[in-house]
Structures are given as structure tokens and as C-alpha cells.
XYZ file of N, CA, C and O in Angstrom:
692
model
N -21.939 -27.331 -56.220
C -22.430 -26.014 -56.379
C -21.252 -25.007 -57.179
O -20.236 -25.059 -56.886
N -22.000 -24.099 -58.086
C -20.766 -23.457 -58.634
C -20.482 -22.275 -57.797
O -21.133 -21.798 -56.963
N -19.362 -21.567 -58.429
C -18.933 -20.416 -57.862
C -19.537 -19.191 -58.279
O -19.984 -19.222 -59.664
N -19.853 -18.086 -57.710
C -20.629 -17.044 -58.049
C -19.739 -16.278 -59.322
O -18.510 -16.104 -58.958
N -20.259 -15.861 -60.284
C -19.552 -15.171 -61.254
C -18.942 -13.708 -60.762
O -19.760 -13.322 -60.310
N -17.796 -13.373 -61.090
C -17.507 -11.958 -60.960
C -17.867 -11.074 -62.025
O -17.742 -11.454 -63.221
N -18.548 -9.858 -61.575
C -19.145 -9.200 -62.614
C -18.139 -7.848 -62.863
O -18.053 -7.196 -61.746
N -17.676 -7.588 -63.942
C -16.730 -6.530 -64.126
C -17.654 -5.112 -64.409
O -18.311 -5.311 -65.162
N -17.397 -4.300 -63.385
C -18.104 -2.991 -63.709
C -17.395 -2.216 -64.676
O -16.139 -2.057 -64.928
N -18.294 -1.778 -65.548
C -17.794 -0.854 -66.657
C -18.234 0.760 -66.358
O -19.135 0.718 -65.999
N -17.426 1.471 -66.858
C -17.926 2.940 -66.775
C -18.956 3.139 -67.848
O -18.812 2.887 -69.089
N -19.982 3.812 -67.606
C -21.086 4.282 -68.368
C -20.548 5.663 -69.214
O -20.671 6.779 -68.428
N -20.162 5.860 -70.393
C -19.797 7.006 -70.986
C -20.991 7.771 -71.365
O -20.761 8.958 -71.766
N -22.126 7.408 -71.517
C -23.320 7.964 -72.099
C -23.940 8.759 -71.013
O -24.767 9.466 -71.420
N -23.725 8.743 -69.593
C -24.287 9.382 -68.748
C -23.607 10.653 -68.537
O -22.307 10.882 -68.185
N -24.336 11.806 -68.485
C -23.776 13.037 -68.170
C -23.850 13.430 -66.595
O -24.818 13.877 -66.167
N -22.847 13.144 -66.179
C -22.734 13.315 -64.501
C -22.943 14.697 -64.026
O -23.515 14.961 -63.011
N -22.479 15.660 -64.852
C -22.484 17.026 -64.388
C -24.089 17.537 -64.331
O -24.601 18.045 -63.369
N -24.766 16.874 -65.581
C -26.261 17.259 -65.519
C -27.038 16.503 -64.420
O -28.013 16.980 -63.900
N -26.608 15.324 -64.059
C -27.221 14.574 -63.032
C -27.048 15.302 -61.631
O -28.005 15.447 -61.037
N -26.058 15.922 -61.496
C -25.659 16.581 -60.085
C -26.518 17.900 -60.174
O -26.953 18.172 -59.005
N -26.594 18.439 -61.413
C -27.193 19.784 -61.037
C -28.916 19.534 -61.046
O -29.646 20.101 -60.216
N -29.399 18.402 -61.493
C -30.816 17.803 -61.302
C -30.895 17.676 -59.905
O -32.263 17.863 -59.357
N -30.029 17.046 -59.054
C -30.096 16.656 -57.859
C -30.273 17.824 -56.906
O -30.788 18.083 -55.874
N -29.276 18.700 -57.374
C -29.295 20.134 -56.565
C -30.360 21.079 -56.735
O -30.621 21.820 -55.766
N -30.945 21.040 -57.732
C -32.022 22.001 -58.062
C -33.235 21.665 -57.237
O -33.683 20.508 -56.920
N -33.826 22.690 -56.563
C -35.223 22.485 -55.915
C -36.180 22.178 -56.366
O -36.506 22.451 -57.649
N -37.048 21.413 -56.057
C -38.435 20.943 -56.673
C -39.355 22.121 -56.954
O -39.442 23.103 -56.301
N -40.343 22.087 -57.723
C -41.194 23.158 -58.032
C -42.173 23.020 -56.953
O -42.689 22.091 -56.562
N -42.844 24.222 -56.526
C -43.524 24.518 -55.482
C -45.058 24.611 -56.385
O -45.317 25.597 -57.176
N -45.963 23.535 -56.071
C -47.205 23.628 -56.539
C -48.281 24.478 -55.961
O -49.275 25.004 -56.562
N -47.906 24.940 -54.480
C -48.963 25.556 -53.695
C -48.851 27.145 -54.106
O -47.716 27.663 -53.977
N -49.641 27.816 -54.476
C -49.640 29.390 -54.920
C -49.329 30.014 -53.528
O -48.322 31.051 -53.802
N -49.798 29.830 -52.422
C -49.434 30.852 -51.332
C -48.107 30.725 -50.999
O -47.307 31.610 -50.732
N -47.571 29.386 -50.910
C -46.199 29.003 -50.552
C -45.274 29.570 -51.733
O -44.095 30.099 -51.287
N -45.670 29.383 -53.026
C -44.786 29.876 -53.986
C -44.551 31.558 -53.833
O -43.437 31.940 -53.986
N -45.496 32.162 -53.509
C -45.486 33.632 -53.461
C -44.695 33.948 -52.253
O -43.843 35.043 -52.196
N -44.623 33.237 -51.100
C -43.935 33.547 -49.729
C -42.535 33.148 -49.838
O -41.726 33.367 -48.846
N -42.223 32.213 -50.744
C -40.866 31.646 -50.655
C -39.764 32.499 -50.975
O -39.744 33.306 -51.854
N -38.682 32.414 -50.301
C -37.350 33.118 -50.416
C -36.239 32.134 -50.851
O -35.940 31.261 -49.968
N -35.796 32.336 -52.103
C -34.881 31.398 -52.735
C -33.496 31.309 -52.016
O -32.714 30.400 -52.076
N -33.243 32.530 -51.352
C -31.798 32.627 -50.612
C -31.798 31.909 -49.341
O -30.934 31.691 -48.701
N -33.071 31.437 -48.768
C -33.075 30.932 -47.610
C -33.323 29.133 -47.752
O -33.545 28.851 -48.598
N -32.927 28.644 -46.514
C -33.200 27.406 -46.593
C -34.697 26.847 -46.268
O -35.460 27.523 -46.195
N -34.985 25.642 -46.765
C -36.323 25.075 -46.612
C -36.773 25.053 -45.153
O -37.790 25.773 -45.188
N -36.021 24.635 -44.164
C -36.397 24.917 -42.947
C -36.826 26.383 -42.453
O -37.844 26.629 -41.785
N -36.031 27.411 -42.794
C -36.137 28.640 -42.465
C -37.499 29.145 -43.226
O -38.295 29.859 -42.315
N -37.504 28.795 -44.514
C -38.831 29.337 -45.296
C -40.092 28.881 -44.380
O -41.068 29.527 -44.448
N -40.066 27.608 -44.099
C -41.290 26.863 -43.632
C -41.749 27.286 -42.477
O -42.730 27.645 -41.894
N -40.756 27.680 -41.487
C -40.713 28.254 -40.024
C -41.371 29.690 -40.389
O -42.045 30.087 -39.602
N -40.744 30.458 -41.294
C -41.446 31.755 -41.423
C -42.927 31.789 -41.816
O -43.589 32.788 -41.478
N -43.409 30.654 -42.506
C -44.683 30.529 -42.878
C -45.503 30.103 -41.816
O -47.051 30.041 -42.044
N -44.864 29.699 -40.615
C -45.733 29.103 -39.692
C -46.067 27.371 -39.867
O -47.066 27.037 -39.337
N -45.165 26.985 -40.597
C -45.257 25.448 -41.116
C -44.219 24.538 -40.350
O -43.041 25.479 -39.939
N -44.332 23.565 -40.400
C -43.239 22.720 -39.815
C -42.609 21.772 -40.858
O -43.123 21.050 -41.612
N -41.278 21.709 -40.993
C -40.379 20.758 -41.983
C -40.306 19.586 -41.285
O -40.461 18.465 -41.889
N -40.358 19.430 -39.833
C -40.150 18.103 -39.079
C -41.256 18.297 -37.643
O -40.777 18.920 -36.840
N -42.442 17.765 -37.827
C -43.347 17.909 -36.747
C -42.591 17.103 -35.544
O -43.161 17.425 -34.606
N -41.817 16.186 -35.760
C -41.375 15.402 -34.720
C -40.381 16.473 -33.637
O -40.385 16.266 -32.460
N -39.964 17.389 -34.499
C -38.909 18.091 -33.738
C -39.797 19.514 -33.147
O -39.709 19.957 -32.115
N -40.766 19.951 -33.991
C -41.567 21.040 -33.590
C -42.561 20.561 -32.332
O -42.480 21.307 -31.384
N -43.213 19.399 -32.353
C -43.862 19.236 -31.148
C -43.358 17.867 -30.403
O -43.717 16.732 -30.711
N -42.148 18.042 -29.893
C -41.449 17.072 -29.364
C -42.288 16.449 -28.138
O -42.502 17.076 -27.169
N -42.753 15.255 -28.212
C -43.478 14.687 -27.034
C -42.627 13.992 -26.133
O -41.800 13.516 -26.402
N -43.025 14.329 -24.843
C -42.247 13.438 -23.771
C -42.530 11.955 -24.017
O -43.313 11.518 -24.356
N -41.232 11.347 -23.377
C -41.323 9.976 -23.212
C -42.362 9.380 -22.301
O -42.584 10.018 -21.274
N -42.920 8.324 -22.418
C -43.961 7.959 -21.397
C -43.327 7.590 -20.071
O -43.849 7.702 -18.941
N -42.053 7.331 -19.959
C -41.338 7.061 -18.598
C -40.947 8.311 -17.784
O -40.798 8.215 -16.617
N -41.001 9.488 -18.482
C -40.740 10.756 -17.891
C -41.569 11.239 -17.252
O -42.978 10.972 -17.438
N -41.679 11.936 -16.124
C -42.502 12.533 -15.029
C -42.692 13.866 -15.790
O -41.909 14.732 -15.773
N -44.078 14.105 -16.219
C -44.450 15.055 -16.993
C -45.362 15.952 -16.300
O -46.443 15.462 -15.801
N -45.212 17.217 -15.981
C -46.234 17.994 -15.467
C -47.310 18.274 -16.628
O -47.318 18.619 -17.686
N -48.720 18.007 -16.227
C -49.654 17.976 -17.085
C -50.042 19.139 -17.707
O -50.407 19.551 -18.691
N -49.936 20.396 -16.891
C -50.162 21.727 -17.481
C -49.102 22.349 -18.222
O -49.370 23.163 -18.974
N -47.813 21.728 -18.106
C -46.726 22.395 -18.840
C -46.874 21.727 -20.113
O -47.316 20.503 -20.514
N -46.626 22.702 -21.312
C -46.721 22.336 -22.747
C -45.448 21.452 -23.054
O -44.314 22.204 -22.984
N -45.529 20.394 -23.390
C -44.260 19.802 -23.955
C -43.481 20.203 -25.100
O -42.296 19.768 -25.452
N -44.326 20.959 -26.042
C -43.451 21.312 -27.405
C -42.594 22.686 -27.009
O -42.816 23.464 -26.157
N -41.898 22.804 -28.058
C -40.822 24.032 -27.873
C -41.606 25.298 -28.140
O -42.621 25.343 -29.061
N -41.046 26.325 -27.723
C -41.614 27.850 -27.932
C -40.892 28.332 -29.238
O -39.560 28.406 -29.165
N -41.721 28.253 -30.254
C -40.995 28.765 -31.573
C -41.224 30.301 -31.935
O -42.085 30.943 -31.283
N -40.163 30.705 -32.426
C -40.423 32.280 -32.683
C -41.772 32.621 -33.519
O -42.074 31.438 -34.292
N -42.215 33.688 -33.470
C -43.330 33.843 -34.019
C -43.110 34.018 -35.524
O -42.350 34.818 -36.071
N -43.663 33.459 -36.381
C -43.530 33.533 -37.847
C -44.214 34.928 -38.389
O -45.035 35.389 -38.229
N -43.372 35.418 -39.556
C -43.543 36.635 -40.049
C -44.549 36.525 -41.260
O -45.260 37.407 -41.352
N -44.724 35.330 -41.905
C -45.521 35.127 -42.945
C -46.773 34.130 -42.573
O -46.859 33.174 -43.229
N -47.524 34.402 -41.426
C -48.308 33.603 -41.025
C -49.596 33.540 -41.804
O -50.393 32.780 -41.861
N -49.776 34.589 -42.805
C -50.913 34.560 -43.706
C -51.010 33.244 -44.665
O -51.871 32.934 -44.931
N -49.766 32.614 -44.689
C -49.615 31.453 -45.608
C -50.282 30.378 -44.917
O -51.144 29.669 -45.463
N -49.962 30.168 -43.506
C -50.669 29.068 -42.974
C -52.223 29.348 -42.793
O -52.909 28.314 -42.879
N -52.542 30.583 -42.418
C -54.155 30.745 -42.481
C -54.677 30.367 -44.040
O -55.765 29.982 -43.916
N -54.008 30.910 -45.013
C -54.596 30.566 -46.205
C -54.845 29.000 -46.602
O -55.750 28.526 -47.169
N -53.711 28.301 -46.285
C -53.804 26.777 -46.408
C -55.000 26.368 -45.546
O -55.591 25.488 -46.155
N -55.039 26.799 -44.444
C -56.212 26.280 -43.464
C -57.336 26.604 -44.060
O -58.109 25.654 -44.016
N -57.605 27.777 -44.538
C -58.886 28.130 -45.119
C -59.166 27.182 -46.404
O -60.418 26.929 -46.617
N -58.104 27.121 -47.133
C -58.261 26.160 -48.533
C -58.482 24.638 -48.047
O -59.406 24.140 -48.821
N -58.153 24.375 -47.066
C -58.380 22.960 -46.554
C -59.816 22.773 -45.750
O -60.485 21.641 -46.010
N -60.059 23.705 -45.201
C -61.630 23.825 -44.759
C -62.516 23.963 -45.600
O -63.780 24.044 -45.238
N -62.464 24.676 -47.022
C -63.487 24.919 -47.835
C -64.193 23.650 -48.303
O -63.460 22.592 -48.636
N -65.595 23.676 -48.285
C -66.280 22.473 -48.626
C -65.817 22.139 -50.275
O -65.818 22.848 -50.994
N -65.693 21.046 -50.458
C -65.179 20.430 -51.765
C -66.672 19.871 -52.530
O -67.350 19.049 -52.004
N -66.705 20.344 -53.761
C -68.027 19.602 -54.400
C -67.915 18.169 -54.681
O -66.696 17.653 -55.080
N -68.930 17.236 -54.540
C -68.850 15.829 -54.729
C -68.818 15.762 -56.163
O -69.563 16.125 -56.831
N -67.814 14.907 -56.674
C -67.770 14.448 -58.254
C -67.975 13.101 -58.228
O -66.811 12.421 -58.713
N -68.752 12.309 -58.128
C -69.045 11.104 -58.180
C -69.461 10.811 -59.677
O -70.326 11.140 -60.030
N -68.684 10.050 -60.079
C -68.902 9.350 -61.329
C -68.455 7.745 -61.406
O -67.566 7.229 -60.844
N -69.364 7.173 -62.423
C -68.893 5.598 -62.465
C -67.756 5.542 -63.599
O -67.391 6.627 -64.294
N -67.118 4.463 -63.358
C -65.814 4.259 -64.344
C -66.465 4.063 -65.866
O -67.688 3.559 -65.928
N -65.700 4.093 -66.869
C -66.255 3.859 -68.155
C -66.666 2.533 -68.432
O -67.862 2.239 -68.973
N -65.873 1.556 -68.036
C -66.393 0.307 -68.355
C -67.830 -0.175 -67.406
O -68.644 -0.633 -68.040
N -67.897 0.370 -66.264
C -69.157 0.075 -65.371
C -70.514 0.897 -66.421
O -71.491 0.321 -66.463
N -70.032 2.082 -66.926
C -71.262 2.765 -67.686
C -71.505 2.076 -68.829
O -72.714 1.618 -69.149
N -70.431 1.440 -69.517
C -70.816 0.597 -70.594
C -71.618 -0.637 -70.296
O -72.569 -0.990 -70.984
N -71.122 -1.229 -69.238
C -71.808 -2.295 -68.546
C -73.279 -2.057 -68.345
O -74.390 -2.870 -69.014
N -73.595 -0.996 -67.736
C -75.007 -0.704 -67.223
C -75.787 -0.292 -68.589
O -76.984 -0.895 -68.775
N -75.303 0.192 -69.562
C -76.023 0.747 -70.908
C -76.188 -0.603 -71.475
O -77.369 -0.808 -72.198
N -75.224 -1.523 -71.742
C -75.485 -2.785 -72.457
C -76.706 -3.639 -71.685
O -77.643 -4.064 -72.384
N -76.719 -3.712 -70.558
C -77.597 -4.576 -69.822
C -79.067 -3.746 -69.974
O -80.171 -4.417 -70.273
N -79.074 -2.515 -69.910
C -80.364 -1.861 -69.868
C -81.078 -1.703 -71.370
O -82.247 -2.150 -71.431
N -80.059 -1.730 -72.380
C -80.712 -1.936 -73.730
C -81.041 -3.234 -74.229
O -81.907 -3.372 -74.804
N -80.335 -4.251 -73.609
C -80.736 -5.628 -73.798
C -81.845 -6.202 -73.137
O -82.631 -6.813 -73.818
N -81.973 -6.092 -71.772
C -82.831 -6.556 -71.168
C -84.002 -5.592 -70.537
O -84.711 -6.213 -69.668
N -83.745 -4.239 -70.421
C -84.725 -3.535 -69.900
C -84.595 -3.540 -68.370
O -83.513 -3.192 -67.584
N -85.576 -4.123 -67.490
C -85.930 -4.313 -66.183
C -85.723 -5.693 -65.718
O -85.639 -5.766 -64.516
N -85.348 -6.403 -66.643
C -85.140 -8.036 -66.054
C -83.682 -8.311 -65.357
O -82.806 -8.580 -66.243
N -83.607 -8.119 -64.288
C -82.283 -8.252 -63.756
C -82.061 -9.813 -63.610
O -80.741 -10.037 -63.490
N -82.725 -10.702 -63.396
C -82.351 -11.988 -63.532
C -81.821 -12.571 -64.650
O -80.833 -13.368 -64.674
N -82.181 -11.958 -65.901
C -81.808 -12.418 -67.047
C -80.426 -11.619 -67.232
O -79.387 -12.224 -67.902
N -80.224 -10.497 -66.592
C -78.998 -9.687 -66.620
C -77.941 -10.661 -66.203
O -76.848 -10.737 -66.510
N -78.357 -11.207 -64.792
C -77.231 -11.866 -64.093
C -76.922 -13.415 -64.795
O -75.707 -13.623 -64.683
N -77.552 -13.967 -65.818
C -77.447 -14.887 -66.577
C -76.613 -14.393 -67.780
O -76.271 -15.593 -68.488
N -76.335 -13.334 -68.145
C -75.757 -12.676 -69.410
C -74.368 -13.187 -69.527
O -73.737 -13.233 -68.408
N -73.770 -13.604 -70.504
C -72.333 -13.743 -70.675
C -71.262 -12.746 -70.379
O -70.119 -12.831 -70.072
N -71.721 -11.384 -70.528
C -71.153 -10.229 -70.278
C -71.007 -9.902 -68.923
O -70.412 -8.944 -68.517
N -71.888 -10.767 -67.911
C -71.681 -10.486 -66.477
C -70.310 -11.135 -66.125
O -70.289 -12.217 -65.487
N -69.231 -10.517 -66.295
C -67.900 -11.255 -66.110
C -67.884 -11.361 -64.474
O -67.217 -12.512 -64.098
N -68.204 -10.551 -63.528
C -67.915 -10.493 -62.127
C -68.959 -11.298 -61.443
O -69.191 -11.339 -60.228
N -69.967 -12.005 -62.249
C -70.888 -12.669 -61.925
C -71.762 -12.011 -60.702
O -71.987 -12.573 -59.668
N -72.153 -10.844 -61.050
C -72.947 -10.016 -60.238
C -74.374 -10.679 -60.161
O -74.904 -11.294 -60.977
N -75.120 -10.524 -58.724
C -76.186 -11.318 -58.617
C -77.319 -10.045 -58.965
O -76.866 -8.923 -59.357
N -78.704 -10.475 -59.243
C -79.536 -9.440 -59.753
C -79.627 -8.091 -58.922
O -79.762 -7.152 -59.402
N -79.397 -8.383 -57.731
C -79.525 -7.169 -56.785
C -78.424 -6.407 -56.750
O -78.365 -5.113 -57.000
N -77.306 -6.911 -57.094
C -75.852 -6.223 -57.415
C -76.109 -5.310 -58.600
O -75.678 -4.159 -58.855
N -76.553 -5.828 -59.818
C -76.681 -5.360 -60.884
C -77.789 -4.317 -61.024
O -77.592 -3.199 -61.570
N -78.768 -4.503 -60.190
C -79.916 -3.416 -59.908
C -79.235 -2.214 -59.459
O -79.585 -1.117 -59.605
N -78.479 -2.385 -58.236
C -77.645 -1.195 -57.596
C -76.872 -0.426 -58.573
O -76.662 0.490 -58.456
N -76.103 -1.279 -59.438
C -75.267 -0.592 -60.134
C -76.061 0.187 -61.119
O -75.467 1.376 -61.553
N -77.085 -0.309 -61.614
C -77.865 0.465 -62.708
C -78.580 1.885 -62.022
O -78.542 2.651 -62.628
N -79.113 1.634 -60.753
C -79.631 2.634 -60.220
C -78.490 3.427 -59.577
O -78.791 4.893 -60.012
N -77.274 3.398 -59.410
C -76.432 4.226 -59.317
C -76.025 5.242 -60.631
O -75.707 6.289 -60.510
N -75.877 4.478 -61.737
C -75.836 4.837 -62.907
C -76.717 6.107 -63.262
O -76.608 7.129 -63.581
N -78.002 5.558 -62.785
C -79.115 6.442 -63.227
C -79.375 7.533 -62.207
O -79.749 8.723 -62.471
N -78.518 7.568 -61.117
C -78.510 8.833 -59.960
C -77.353 9.644 -60.184
O -77.423 10.822 -59.734
N -76.597 9.380 -61.344
C -75.677 10.629 -61.822
C -76.176 11.097 -62.936
O -76.098 10.620 -64.094
N -76.658 12.397 -62.905
C -77.153 12.998 -63.947
C -76.299 13.366 -65.114
O -76.854 13.201 -66.188
N -75.156 13.711 -64.729
C -74.209 13.802 -65.992
C -73.907 12.744 -67.095
O -74.260 12.824 -68.140
N -73.900 11.662 -66.306
C -73.604 10.470 -67.272
C -75.048 9.898 -67.896
O -74.973 9.447 -69.050
N -75.961 9.812 -67.008
C -77.287 9.253 -67.436
C -77.815 10.179 -68.421
O -78.340 9.622 -69.364
N -77.680 11.652 -68.311
C -78.512 12.476 -69.340
C -77.821 12.127 -70.525
O -78.518 12.382 -71.779
N -76.473 11.923 -70.622
C -75.561 11.856 -71.864
C -76.077 10.443 -72.538
O -76.474 10.534 -73.798
N -76.350 9.416 -71.717
C -77.052 8.248 -72.161
C -78.292 8.567 -72.998
O -78.660 8.103 -73.923
N -79.029 9.187 -72.195
C -80.566 9.468 -72.743
C -80.586 10.321 -73.955
O -81.459 10.261 -74.682
N -79.626 11.184 -74.024
C -79.668 12.285 -75.067
C -79.140 11.293 -76.344
O -79.782 11.531 -77.560
N -78.318 10.468 -76.151
C -77.713 9.486 -77.444
C -78.724 8.674 -77.831
O -78.923 8.411 -79.035
N -79.632 8.227 -76.968
C -80.714 7.224 -77.381
C -81.626 7.931 -78.133
O -82.245 7.486 -79.118
N -82.071 9.185 -77.742
C -83.129 9.789 -78.389
C -82.760 10.364 -79.896
O -83.406 10.109 -80.818
N -81.155 10.490 -79.982
C -80.715 10.993 -81.195
C -80.953 9.665 -82.137
O -81.268 9.696 -83.331
N -80.531 8.422 -81.605
C -80.527 7.210 -82.418
C -81.996 7.098 -82.796
O -82.138 6.331 -83.976
N -83.044 7.227 -82.002
C -84.406 7.002 -82.124
C -85.010 7.856 -83.369
O -85.628 7.546 -84.360
N -84.331 9.157 -83.321
C -84.751 9.981 -84.454
C -84.188 9.788 -85.828
O -85.064 9.706 -86.945
N -82.904 9.254 -85.713
C -82.310 8.648 -86.975
C -82.951 7.537 -87.529
O -83.109 7.375 -88.809
N -83.427 6.648 -86.653
C -84.080 5.459 -87.172
C -85.417 5.835 -88.009
O -85.981 5.324 -88.791
N -86.119 6.550 -87.265
C -87.557 7.119 -87.653
C -87.473 8.201 -88.660
O -87.009 8.204 -89.775
């Protein structure tokens, strides 16, 4: 067996160390509008979050007792925290999280192309679709039928397909 080679470390002159240090020191950008408005640049992250009624470390905020300790059931195991001054931030975040989100179900572009190809070539013959060479994933006729029905149930994508077929039919005639 050979001996491991010694690698000589060389100094990288192309790296600006001051710039790297400043990048590390800079705080990350805050994407949440409510937190951005209430943030105090002169304070620490922990202090800012505590003032907003949020927690930087939930393990410290909600310190749970160990299983071996005798715990009084009625006594609360978490620490008593000071009342936050900017509680509106926590309430705004909670309202935003509980707001109903619209469902945006869409098929992927390859699946849409696959469904359109099969429908144009075979129509409703799912057994022939299963034998087609473009059936790469070897879907069964029932799987193909469910994919096509899913495609038809999404009005955004299916209506776009129908409109394009009408335009091509008008151009041909």
C-alpha cells in the first residue's frame, strides 16, 4: 500500500475576505410584511421575536418536564414570559395562516401533452392507448382514463386545449 500524499495548502488570493465577512454579518432579508414593519434593527433577533409574541427557540419557551420528574398536572410547565408589546404581529400571522387558500390543481406540462396526444390519436380507445409507444410508464387503460379525466376536470388547461383545436379546425376549413 502506498502512503497518503501530503497536500500543500495554498492561499487563495482571489477571495475577498472582508466582503465574505460582511456578507456573513449582514442580517437576512425578512420576507414577511408584518414582521418587517415591526422589526427593530437596533435590537437582537431574540428580543424582536419576543416583542412580537413569537419564539426564537420553542424548546426554551415551552420547556417540557422530563418524564422522570414528578410533575403537578395542574401546574403549567412552561416559563412565564413578559407580555409582548407588538402582539398584533402574531395575530396577523395567525389570521393569514388560517385564511382559506384557493386550490390550484394543475397537471404538469408533460402530462398535459401526453393526454392531448392520446386523445387526438385514439379518441376514447383506452386499450389502444395502453399499447402506444409513447406510453413510457406502461400505464394501464384505467390509469390512462383517470389521467385524461383529471385533465378534463381542470377547466384552465382543458379549455385552452379545446380553444386551440377549434382554431386549427377553422384554419383547415
